[in-house]
CSV table of C-alpha atoms and ligand atoms in Angstrom, one decimal:
chain,number,residue,atom,x,y,z
A,1,MET,CA,-0.2,-0.1,-0.3
A,2,LYS,CA,1.0,3.5,-0.8
A,3,THR,CA,-0.4,5.4,2.1
A,4,ILE,CA,1.5,5.8,5.1
A,5,ILE,CA,-0.5,5.7,8.0
A,6,GLU,CA,-0.2,7.1,11.5
A,7,PRO,CA,1.5,4.1,13.3
A,8,PHE,CA,-0.8,5.3,16.8
A,9,ARG,CA,-4.3,5.0,17.7
A,10,ILE,CA,-5.8,7.9,19.3
A,11,LYS,CA,-6.8,7.4,23.1
A,12,MET,CA,-6.9,10.6,24.8
A,13,THR,CA,-8.3,13.9,22.8
A,14,GLU,CA,-7.8,17.6,23.8
A,15,PRO,CA,-10.5,20.2,22.5
A,16,ILE,CA,-9.7,22.6,20.3
A,17,HIS,CA,-11.9,25.8,19.6
A,18,MET,CA,-11.8,28.2,16.8
A,19,ILE,CA,-11.9,31.7,17.3
A,20,SER,CA,-13.5,34.1,14.9
A,21,ARG,CA,-11.3,36.3,12.6
A,22,ALA,CA,-11.9,39.6,14.4
A,23,GLU,CA,-11.1,38.0,17.7
A,24,ARG,CA,-7.5,37.0,16.5
A,25,ILE,CA,-7.1,40.3,15.3
A,26,GLN,CA,-7.8,41.5,18.6
A,27,LYS,CA,-5.7,38.8,20.7
A,28,LEU,CA,-2.9,39.5,18.5
A,29,GLN,CA,-3.3,43.2,19.2
A,30,GLU,CA,-3.1,42.5,23.1
A,31,ALA,CA,-0.1,40.4,22.8
A,32,HIS,CA,1.8,43.4,20.9
A,33,GLN,CA,1.9,41.6,17.6
A,34,ASN,CA,4.2,39.1,19.1
A,35,VAL,CA,2.3,35.3,18.9
A,36,PHE,CA,4.9,34.1,22.1
A,37,LEU,CA,2.7,36.6,24.0
A,38,LEU,CA,-0.7,35.0,22.6
A,39,ASP,CA,-2.5,32.6,25.2
A,40,ALA,CA,-2.3,29.2,23.8
A,41,GLU,CA,-6.2,28.6,23.8
A,42,TYR,CA,-6.7,31.0,21.0
A,43,CYS,CA,-4.4,29.2,18.9
A,44,PRO,CA,-6.1,26.3,17.6
A,45,ILE,CA,-3.3,25.0,15.5
A,46,ASP,CA,-0.4,25.7,17.5
A,47,LEU,CA,3.1,25.0,15.5
A,48,LEU,CA,5.4,27.6,17.8
A,49,THR,CA,7.5,24.7,18.5
A,50,ASP,CA,8.2,20.8,18.3
A,51,SER,CA,9.5,21.0,21.8
A,52,GLY,CA,7.8,19.4,24.7
A,53,THR,CA,4.4,19.7,23.2
A,54,GLY,CA,4.2,15.8,21.6
A,55,ALA,CA,1.5,13.4,22.7
A,56,MET,CA,3.1,10.8,25.2
A,57,SER,CA,2.3,7.0,24.4
A,58,THR,CA,0.9,4.5,26.3
A,59,GLN,CA,3.9,3.0,27.5
A,60,GLN,CA,5.3,6.3,28.6
A,61,TRP,CA,2.1,6.9,30.2
A,62,ALA,CA,2.3,3.8,32.0
A,63,ALA,CA,6.3,4.4,32.7
A,64,LEU,CA,5.1,7.5,34.8
A,65,MET,CA,3.3,5.6,37.4
A,66,LEU,CA,6.9,3.8,38.2
A,67,GLY,CA,8.5,7.2,38.9
A,68,ASP,CA,10.5,6.6,42.2
A,69,GLU,CA,10.8,10.1,43.4
A,70,SER,CA,13.8,9.5,45.9
A,71,TYR,CA,16.2,12.3,46.0
A,72,ALA,CA,19.3,10.3,45.4
A,73,GLY,CA,19.8,7.4,43.7
A,74,SER,CA,16.5,6.6,41.7
A,75,THR,CA,15.4,3.6,40.4
A,76,SER,CA,14.1,6.0,37.5
A,77,TRP,CA,17.5,7.4,37.5
A,78,LYS,CA,19.1,4.0,36.6
A,79,LYS,CA,16.8,3.5,33.9
A,80,PHE,CA,17.7,6.7,32.5
A,81,GLU,CA,21.2,6.6,32.8
A,82,ALA,CA,21.0,3.0,31.2
A,83,THR,CA,19.1,4.3,28.4
A,84,VAL,CA,21.1,7.4,27.7
A,85,LYS,CA,24.5,5.3,27.8
A,86,SER,CA,22.8,2.4,25.6
A,87,ILE,CA,22.5,5.0,22.8
A,88,THR,CA,25.5,7.2,23.3
A,89,GLY,CA,27.9,5.1,24.4
A,90,ILE,CA,29.7,8.0,26.4
A,91,LYS,CA,30.9,7.8,30.1
A,92,HIS,CA,29.0,10.2,32.2
A,93,VAL,CA,25.4,11.1,32.1
A,94,PHE,CA,23.7,14.2,33.6
A,95,PRO,CA,19.8,14.9,33.6
A,96,THR,CA,19.1,18.7,33.1
A,97,HIS,CA,15.7,20.4,33.2
A,98,GLN,CA,15.7,21.0,29.6
A,99,GLY,CA,18.4,21.5,26.8
A,100,ARG,CA,19.5,25.3,27.7
A,101,ALA,CA,20.4,24.1,31.0
A,102,ALA,CA,22.9,21.9,29.6
A,103,GLU,CA,24.2,24.5,27.3
A,104,SER,CA,24.2,27.1,30.4
A,105,LEU,CA,26.1,25.1,32.6
A,106,LEU,CA,28.6,24.2,29.7
A,107,ALA,CA,29.2,27.5,28.9
A,108,LEU,CA,29.7,28.3,32.5
A,109,THR,CA,32.1,25.4,33.2
A,110,ARG,CA,34.3,25.3,29.8
A,111,VAL,CA,34.1,28.6,28.1
A,112,LYS,CA,35.7,32.2,28.9
A,113,GLU,CA,35.3,35.6,27.7
A,114,GLY,CA,37.0,35.7,24.5
A,115,ASP,CA,36.5,32.0,23.4
A,116,VAL,CA,35.2,31.2,20.0
A,117,ILE,CA,32.6,28.3,19.5
A,118,PRO,CA,32.1,27.2,16.1
A,119,ASN,CA,28.9,25.3,15.2
A,120,ASN,CA,27.2,24.5,11.9
A,121,SER,CA,24.5,26.5,13.0
A,122,HIS,CA,23.3,27.6,16.6
A,123,PHE,CA,20.1,27.6,17.8
A,124,ASP,CA,18.7,30.6,19.7
A,125,THR,CA,19.6,29.0,23.3
A,126,THR,CA,23.1,27.8,22.3
A,127,ARG,CA,23.8,31.3,21.0
A,128,ALA,CA,22.7,33.3,23.7
A,129,ASN,CA,24.4,31.1,26.3
A,130,MET,CA,27.5,31.5,24.5
A,131,LEU,CA,27.0,35.2,24.4
A,132,SER,CA,26.7,35.4,28.2
A,133,VAL,CA,29.8,34.5,29.0
A,134,GLY,CA,31.5,36.7,26.5
A,135,ALA,CA,32.1,34.4,23.5
A,136,THR,CA,31.6,34.6,19.7
A,137,PRO,CA,29.5,31.8,18.5
A,138,LEU,CA,30.3,31.1,15.1
A,139,ASP,CA,27.8,29.8,12.3
A,140,LEU,CA,29.9,27.7,9.9
A,141,LEU,CA,27.4,26.3,7.4
A,142,THR,CA,27.8,25.3,4.2
A,143,GLN,CA,26.6,27.7,1.3
A,144,ARG,CA,24.3,25.3,-0.2
A,145,GLY,CA,22.8,25.0,3.8
A,146,LEU,CA,21.7,29.0,2.8
A,147,ASP,CA,20.1,28.5,-0.2
A,148,PRO,CA,16.8,27.5,0.4
A,149,ASP,CA,16.0,26.0,-3.6
A,150,ASP,CA,19.3,24.0,-3.2
A,151,GLU,CA,18.2,20.2,-2.6
A,152,SER,CA,21.6,18.8,-1.9
A,153,PRO,CA,20.4,15.5,1.1
A,154,PHE,CA,22.7,16.9,3.7
A,155,LYS,CA,22.2,20.8,3.9
A,156,GLY,CA,22.9,20.9,7.8
A,157,ASN,CA,26.8,20.1,7.2
A,158,MET,CA,29.5,22.0,8.7
A,159,ASP,CA,31.7,23.9,5.9
A,160,ILE,CA,34.9,21.7,6.3
A,161,GLU,CA,36.9,24.7,4.7
A,162,LYS,CA,35.5,27.5,7.0
A,163,LEU,CA,36.2,25.5,9.9
A,164,LYS,CA,39.8,25.1,8.8
A,165,GLN,CA,39.8,29.1,8.8
A,166,CYS,CA,38.1,29.5,12.1
A,167,ILE,CA,40.9,27.6,13.6
A,168,ASN,CA,43.2,29.4,11.5
A,169,THR,CA,42.3,32.8,12.3
A,170,TYR,CA,41.6,32.5,16.0
A,171,GLY,CA,44.1,29.2,17.2
A,172,ALA,CA,43.2,26.3,19.0
A,173,SER,CA,43.3,27.7,22.4
A,174,ARG,CA,40.5,29.9,21.9
A,175,ILE,CA,38.4,27.1,20.8
A,176,PRO,CA,37.0,25.4,24.0
A,177,PHE,CA,35.2,22.9,22.1
A,178,CYS,CA,33.2,23.3,18.6
A,179,MET,CA,29.7,22.1,18.2
A,180,ILE,CA,27.5,20.5,15.7
A,181,THR,CA,23.7,20.8,15.9
A,182,VAL,CA,21.5,17.9,14.5
A,183,THR,CA,19.5,18.6,12.6
A,184,ASN,CA,20.2,21.7,11.9
A,185,ASN,CA,17.4,23.9,13.4
A,186,THR,CA,18.3,27.4,12.5
A,187,GLY,CA,18.8,26.1,8.9
A,188,GLY,CA,15.7,24.4,8.1
A,189,GLY,CA,16.2,21.3,10.4
A,190,GLN,CA,18.4,19.9,8.1
A,191,PRO,CA,20.2,17.1,8.5
A,192,VAL,CA,24.1,16.5,9.1
A,193,SER,CA,25.7,13.4,7.3
A,194,MET,CA,27.8,10.6,9.1
A,195,HIS,CA,30.6,11.5,6.8
A,196,ASN,CA,30.4,15.4,7.9
A,197,ILE,CA,30.4,14.4,11.3
A,198,LYS,CA,33.3,12.0,11.1
A,199,THR,CA,35.0,14.9,9.1
A,200,VAL,CA,34.7,17.2,11.4
A,201,LYS,CA,35.9,14.9,14.4
A,202,GLN,CA,39.5,14.3,12.8
A,203,LEU,CA,39.7,17.8,11.8
A,204,LEU,CA,39.4,18.9,15.4
A,205,GLU,CA,41.4,16.1,16.4
A,206,GLY,CA,44.4,17.4,15.2
A,207,TYR,CA,44.0,20.7,17.0
A,208,GLY,CA,42.9,18.5,20.3
A,209,ILE,CA,39.6,20.7,20.1
A,210,PRO,CA,36.7,18.5,21.8
A,211,LEU,CA,33.3,18.1,19.7
A,212,VAL,CA,30.0,18.8,21.4
A,213,MET,CA,26.6,17.7,19.3
A,214,ASP,CA,23.8,19.7,20.0
A,215,ALA,CA,21.8,16.6,19.7
A,216,CYS,CA,18.0,17.6,20.1
A,217,ARG,CA,17.1,15.9,17.1
A,218,PHE,CA,19.3,13.1,16.9
A,219,ALA,CA,17.0,10.2,15.9
A,220,GLU,CA,15.4,12.3,13.0
A,221,ASN,CA,18.9,13.1,11.9
A,222,ALA,CA,19.6,9.5,12.0
A,223,TYR,CA,16.3,8.7,10.1
A,224,PHE,CA,17.8,10.7,7.4
A,225,ILE,CA,21.5,9.2,7.5
A,226,HIS,CA,19.3,5.9,6.9
A,227,GLU,CA,17.5,7.1,3.7
A,228,ARG,CA,20.1,9.2,2.2
A,229,GLU,CA,23.5,8.3,2.9
A,230,LYS,CA,25.0,5.1,1.4
A,231,GLY,CA,25.7,2.4,3.5
A,232,TYR,CA,23.2,3.0,6.1
A,233,ARG,CA,20.3,1.3,4.3
A,234,GLY,CA,20.9,-1.9,6.6
A,235,LYS,CA,21.3,-0.4,9.8
A,236,THR,CA,18.8,-0.1,12.6
A,237,LEU,CA,18.5,3.9,13.5
A,238,LEU,CA,19.6,2.9,17.1
A,239,ALA,CA,23.3,2.0,15.3
A,240,ILE,CA,23.2,4.6,13.6
A,241,ALA,CA,22.5,7.0,16.6
A,242,GLN,CA,25.5,5.2,18.4
A,243,GLU,CA,28.1,5.6,15.6
A,244,MET,CA,26.7,9.7,15.4
A,245,PHE,CA,27.7,9.7,19.3
A,246,SER,CA,30.7,7.7,18.8
A,247,TYR,CA,32.5,10.7,17.0
A,248,VAL,CA,31.9,13.3,19.9
A,249,ASP,CA,33.4,14.0,22.9
A,250,ALA,CA,30.3,15.3,24.6
A,251,ALA,CA,26.5,16.0,23.6
A,252,THR,CA,23.6,18.2,25.1
A,253,MET,CA,20.2,17.4,24.2
A,254,SER,CA,16.7,18.5,24.8
A,255,LEU,CA,14.4,15.9,25.4
A,256,LYS,CA,11.6,17.6,24.7
A,257,LYS,CA,12.4,16.9,21.5
A,258,ASP,CA,13.8,13.4,20.0
A,259,GLY,CA,13.0,12.3,24.2
A,260,LEU,CA,9.1,12.5,23.2
A,261,SER,CA,9.0,14.0,26.8
A,262,ASN,CA,6.9,17.4,27.4
A,263,ILE,CA,10.2,18.5,29.7
A,264,GLY,CA,14.0,17.2,30.4
A,265,GLY,CA,17.5,17.5,29.2
A,266,PHE,CA,21.0,15.9,29.3
A,267,PHE,CA,24.4,16.4,29.1
A,268,VAL,CA,26.8,13.6,28.5
A,269,CYS,CA,30.8,13.5,28.4
A,270,HIS,CA,33.8,11.5,28.3
A,271,ASP,CA,36.3,13.8,30.0
A,272,ASP,CA,36.3,13.1,33.6
A,273,LEU,CA,37.0,16.6,34.4
A,274,TRP,CA,34.4,18.0,32.5
A,275,ALA,CA,32.2,15.8,34.2
A,276,GLU,CA,33.4,17.0,37.7
A,277,ASP,CA,33.2,20.8,37.0
A,278,PHE,CA,29.5,20.0,35.3
A,279,LYS,CA,28.2,18.3,38.2
A,280,ASN,CA,29.4,20.8,40.9
A,281,ALA,CA,27.8,23.4,38.5
A,282,LEU,CA,24.6,21.1,38.6
A,283,ILE,CA,24.4,20.6,42.2
A,284,LEU,CA,24.5,24.2,42.7
A,285,ARG,CA,21.7,25.3,39.9
A,286,GLU,CA,19.7,22.2,38.5
A,287,GLY,CA,20.0,19.7,41.4
A,288,PHE,CA,21.6,16.1,42.6
A,289,PRO,CA,23.3,14.7,39.9
A,290,THR,CA,20.6,11.7,39.8
A,291,TYR,CA,18.0,13.8,38.9
A,292,GLY,CA,19.0,17.3,37.9
A,293,GLY,CA,15.8,18.7,37.9
A,294,LEU,CA,13.4,16.4,36.9
A,295,ALA,CA,11.0,14.2,39.0
A,296,GLY,CA,11.7,10.8,38.9
A,297,ARG,CA,8.4,10.0,36.6
A,298,ASP,CA,9.9,12.4,34.2
A,299,LEU,CA,13.2,10.4,33.8
A,300,GLU,CA,10.9,7.0,33.2
A,301,VAL,CA,9.2,9.0,30.5
A,302,THR,CA,11.9,10.2,28.5
A,303,ALA,CA,14.1,6.8,28.9
A,304,VAL,CA,10.9,5.2,26.8
A,305,GLY,CA,10.6,8.3,24.9
A,306,LEU,CA,14.3,7.9,23.8
A,307,MET,CA,13.8,4.6,22.7
A,308,GLU,CA,10.1,5.2,20.8
A,309,ALA,CA,12.0,8.2,18.9
A,310,LEU,CA,14.4,5.4,17.6
A,311,VAL,CA,11.3,3.1,16.0
A,312,TYR,CA,11.6,3.4,12.4
A,313,GLU,CA,8.1,3.0,11.3
A,314,TYR,CA,7.9,6.2,13.9
A,315,GLN,CA,10.2,8.0,11.6
A,316,VAL,CA,8.7,7.3,8.3
A,317,TYR,CA,5.5,8.7,9.4
A,318,ARG,CA,7.0,11.9,10.9
A,319,HIS,CA,8.5,12.4,7.6
A,320,ALA,CA,5.5,11.8,5.9
A,321,THR,CA,3.4,14.6,7.6
A,322,VAL,CA,6.5,16.9,6.5
A,323,GLU,CA,6.2,15.4,2.9
A,324,TYR,CA,2.7,15.8,2.5
A,325,LEU,CA,2.9,19.6,3.6
A,326,LEU,CA,5.7,20.3,1.4
A,327,LYS,CA,4.5,18.8,-1.7
A,328,LYS,CA,1.0,20.7,-1.3
A,329,LEU,CA,2.8,23.8,-0.9
A,330,VAL,CA,5.7,23.4,-3.6
A,331,ALA,CA,3.0,22.2,-6.0
A,332,ARG,CA,1.2,25.7,-5.3
A,333,GLY,CA,4.1,27.4,-6.0
A,334,ILE,CA,4.6,28.6,-2.4
A,335,PRO,CA,8.1,29.4,-1.7
A,336,VAL,CA,9.5,27.0,1.0
A,337,MET,CA,12.9,25.5,2.3
A,338,LYS,CA,14.1,22.1,0.5
A,339,PRO,CA,14.1,19.4,0.9
A,340,GLY,CA,11.5,18.9,3.7
A,341,GLY,CA,13.3,19.2,7.6
A,342,GLY,CA,12.9,16.6,10.1
A,343,HIS,CA,10.4,18.5,12.3
A,344,ALA,CA,8.9,21.2,10.2
A,345,VAL,CA,8.3,22.7,6.8
A,346,PHE,CA,10.1,25.9,6.7
A,347,LEU,CA,8.2,29.0,4.6
A,348,ASP,CA,10.7,31.4,2.8
A,349,ALA,CA,9.9,34.4,4.0
A,350,ALA,CA,12.0,36.5,2.0
A,351,ARG,CA,10.4,35.6,-0.9
A,352,PHE,CA,7.1,34.8,0.3
A,353,MET,CA,6.8,38.6,1.2
A,354,ASP,CA,9.0,40.0,-1.1
A,355,HIS,CA,7.7,43.3,-1.0
A,356,ILE,CA,8.6,44.0,2.8
A,357,PRO,CA,12.8,44.8,3.3
A,358,PRO,CA,14.5,42.6,6.1
A,359,SER,CA,14.4,45.4,8.2
A,360,GLN,CA,10.4,45.0,8.5
A,361,TYR,CA,10.6,41.7,9.1
A,362,PRO,CA,9.2,39.7,6.7
A,363,GLY,CA,9.0,36.7,8.8
A,364,ILE,CA,6.8,38.8,11.3
A,365,SER,CA,4.4,39.9,8.9
A,366,LEU,CA,3.9,36.2,7.6
A,367,VAL,CA,3.7,34.6,10.9
A,368,ASN,CA,0.9,37.2,12.0
A,369,ALA,CA,-0.7,36.9,8.7
A,370,LEU,CA,-0.9,33.2,9.6
A,371,TYR,CA,-2.7,34.0,12.6
A,372,GLU,CA,-4.8,36.4,11.6
A,373,GLU,CA,-6.4,34.3,8.4
A,374,GLY,CA,-6.4,31.0,10.4
A,375,GLY,CA,-5.4,30.8,14.0
A,376,ILE,CA,-2.3,29.0,13.2
A,377,ARG,CA,1.0,30.1,15.5
A,378,SER,CA,4.2,29.4,14.0
A,379,VAL,CA,7.7,31.3,14.6
A,380,GLU,CA,10.0,33.4,12.8
A,381,LEU,CA,13.2,32.0,12.4
A,382,GLY,CA,15.0,35.3,10.5
A,383,SER,CA,15.7,38.3,11.6
A,384,VAL,CA,14.1,38.9,14.7
A,385,MET,CA,15.5,35.8,15.9
A,386,PHE,CA,18.9,35.2,14.7
A,387,GLY,CA,19.6,39.6,13.7
A,388,HIS,CA,20.4,42.1,16.1
A,389,ARG,CA,20.4,45.8,16.5
A,390,ASP,CA,23.4,47.5,17.3
A,391,GLU,CA,24.6,50.3,19.7
A,392,HIS,CA,23.7,52.8,16.8
A,393,GLY,CA,20.3,51.5,16.1
A,394,VAL,CA,21.0,49.8,12.7
A,395,GLU,CA,19.4,46.2,12.2
A,396,HIS,CA,21.9,43.4,11.4
A,397,PRO,CA,19.6,40.8,9.3
A,398,SER,CA,20.0,37.3,9.1
A,399,PRO,CA,20.9,35.5,5.9
A,400,LEU,CA,17.8,33.5,6.2
A,401,GLU,CA,14.3,34.9,6.5
A,402,LEU,CA,12.1,31.4,7.1
A,403,VAL,CA,8.7,31.0,8.9
A,404,ARG,CA,8.5,27.6,10.9
A,405,LEU,CA,5.9,25.1,11.0
A,406,ALA,CA,6.8,22.8,13.6
A,407,PHE,CA,5.0,19.6,13.8
A,408,PRO,CA,4.6,18.5,17.6
A,409,ARG,CA,5.1,15.1,17.8
A,410,ARG,CA,1.9,12.7,17.3
A,411,VAL,CA,-0.6,15.7,17.6
A,412,TYR,CA,-2.0,16.5,14.4
A,413,THR,CA,-3.8,14.6,11.9
A,414,GLN,CA,-4.3,14.7,8.1
A,415,SER,CA,-7.2,17.1,7.8
A,416,HIS,CA,-5.3,19.5,10.5
A,417,PHE,CA,-2.6,19.6,7.6
A,418,ASP,CA,-5.1,20.0,4.8
A,419,TYR,CA,-6.6,23.1,7.0
A,420,MET,CA,-3.0,24.5,7.3
A,421,ILE,CA,-2.7,24.3,3.4
A,422,GLU,CA,-6.1,26.0,3.2
A,423,VAL,CA,-5.0,28.6,5.3
A,424,ILE,CA,-1.4,29.3,3.8
A,425,LYS,CA,-2.9,29.2,0.4
A,426,GLU,CA,-5.0,31.9,1.6
A,427,VAL,CA,-2.2,34.1,3.0
A,428,TRP,CA,-0.1,33.7,-0.1
A,429,GLN,CA,-3.0,34.7,-2.6
A,430,LYS,CA,-3.3,38.1,-0.2
A,431,ARG,CA,0.1,38.4,0.3
A,432,LYS,CA,0.7,41.9,-1.1
A,433,SER,CA,-1.8,43.3,1.5
A,434,TYR,CA,0.2,42.5,4.5
A,435,GLY,CA,2.7,45.1,5.5
A,436,GLY,CA,5.9,45.1,7.5
A,437,TYR,CA,6.7,45.7,11.5
A,438,THR,CA,9.0,47.6,13.7
A,439,ILE,CA,10.2,46.2,17.2
A,440,VAL,CA,9.3,49.2,19.9
A,441,LYS,CA,10.4,47.6,23.3
A,442,GLN,CA,13.4,44.8,23.1
A,443,PRO,CA,15.2,43.0,25.7
A,444,PRO,CA,18.8,42.4,25.2
A,445,LEU,CA,19.3,38.6,24.5
A,446,LEU,CA,16.8,36.3,23.2
A,447,ARG,CA,14.7,39.4,22.0
A,448,HIS,CA,11.9,37.3,20.0
A,449,PHE,CA,10.5,35.8,22.9
A,450,SER,CA,9.1,38.9,24.6
A,451,CYS,CA,9.8,42.1,22.4
A,452,HIS,CA,6.7,44.2,21.1
A,453,PHE,CA,5.9,44.8,17.5
A,454,GLU,CA,3.9,47.4,15.8
A,455,LYS,CA,2.7,47.3,12.4
A,456,LEU,CA,3.9,49.9,9.7
A,457,SER,CA,1.2,51.0,7.5
A,458,SER,CA,1.7,49.4,4.2
B,501,LIG,N1,19.3,23.2,20.5
B,501,LIG,C1,18.5,23.2,19.3
B,501,LIG,C2,18.8,22.9,18.3
B,501,LIG,C3,17.1,23.6,19.8
B,501,LIG,O1,16.1,23.5,18.8
B,501,LIG,C4,16.8,23.9,20.9
B,501,LIG,C5,15.7,24.4,21.3
B,501,LIG,C6,17.1,23.7,22.0
B,501,LIG,C7,18.8,23.3,21.6
B,501,LIG,C8,17.2,24.1,23.6
B,501,LIG,O2,16.4,23.3,24.3
B,501,LIG,O3,14.5,24.4,24.5
B,501,LIG,O4,14.9,22.2,25.8
B,501,LIG,O5,16.0,24.1,26.5
B,501,LIG,N2,14.5,24.4,20.5
B,501,LIG,C9,13.1,24.9,20.9
B,501,LIG,C10,12.5,25.3,19.1
B,501,LIG,C11,12.8,25.6,21.7
B,501,LIG,O6,11.4,25.9,19.4
B,501,LIG,O7,12.6,24.9,18.3
B,501,LIG,P1,15.1,23.6,25.4
């Protein structure tokens, strides 16, 4: 059969309510035109993020009841540690309450002012955590990864030449580690090939620079390697993930993505000194090292979720949802990032709203239009999230203006996707009627979460 069906049945439902277009315009006005400031009850189709928004399986709900809430050395911790070790093969395992806590403690313990941290593309929280300790985060994505029309299979790859140049320019002593993000969320959820991970590791080894993986979507990346990279068809996703982790010295992880959990994260490393420093910082800020800011029940749930994310049928279904939406948009000539990402479809706002310059945030215009027209909450990954305003008030744009429609895991069905297509089509037809925005209030870091916008007259 050609039809790929959801590899699950729905046992519990959560109601969603549609509010009128006039009410949506009113709600967005009250939220200062920033969808992060909207109440979720007014977002019937919530594609803001795939982070922590997934549905748990029966196995996970059952595991929740087994949570051992002992402060130290709980059985839930033992299961969690064993699962993480079985996938990563890495010696020291530390739970954290989510991904950015792992990043923040890594930055605090290993990074100093003046350091440089290369990555294929930093996600916003990694970037901000490195900046917050006075380091410079650098994005060294290949040129292909920056071209929305390029259909290369591994557009998340690190540019090896740029990495070499970076090491030559700054010197290994200023680079405490290099990161690699799988999949590359910032650049359209695009995967990184095994070959690229291996080559990056080989290059770094020559300079004694450790490699740290931002492993949030490691299972989706493993699926892409299985489908697209020569020599991996016969392997399980677990074996592929194990190989990916075999090339890194440490990893940060948000279990809210491929942990199929509503909360959680971890940090893993081989080095005993790194582990000792991390442990001490963890105890001070997150909790004792056998729970690290999580409840025992969370550790149970994520231990099950991590393995479920590596089930091949699940990844086939997940990828099919991305492809379903993507193909229908491409067929209508709507500009998107190609090929489809692992966790989302990314609209190319620069071309979608080509009458709006980057300084007036075409991505925000598109995000707000999708909400006003159809109650879809999406997120801008463009000049608001990755650009910045300098001390002279000049805006520095991001190389890409994307709008991400992130898919919560196991949540929306095909009719929801058909509805999305209808809304996007409507916005596409009326695109010239939407204007740009200006920022009237913003914090110094991570401005997209809380800044206030105002509509510019079109
Ligand atoms: N790294 C990447 C690549 C991410 O996508 C995220 C989170 C994090 C780190 C931080 O993890 O949220 O658990 O603290 N991304 C979410 C998103 C928020 O919407 O893409 P966290």
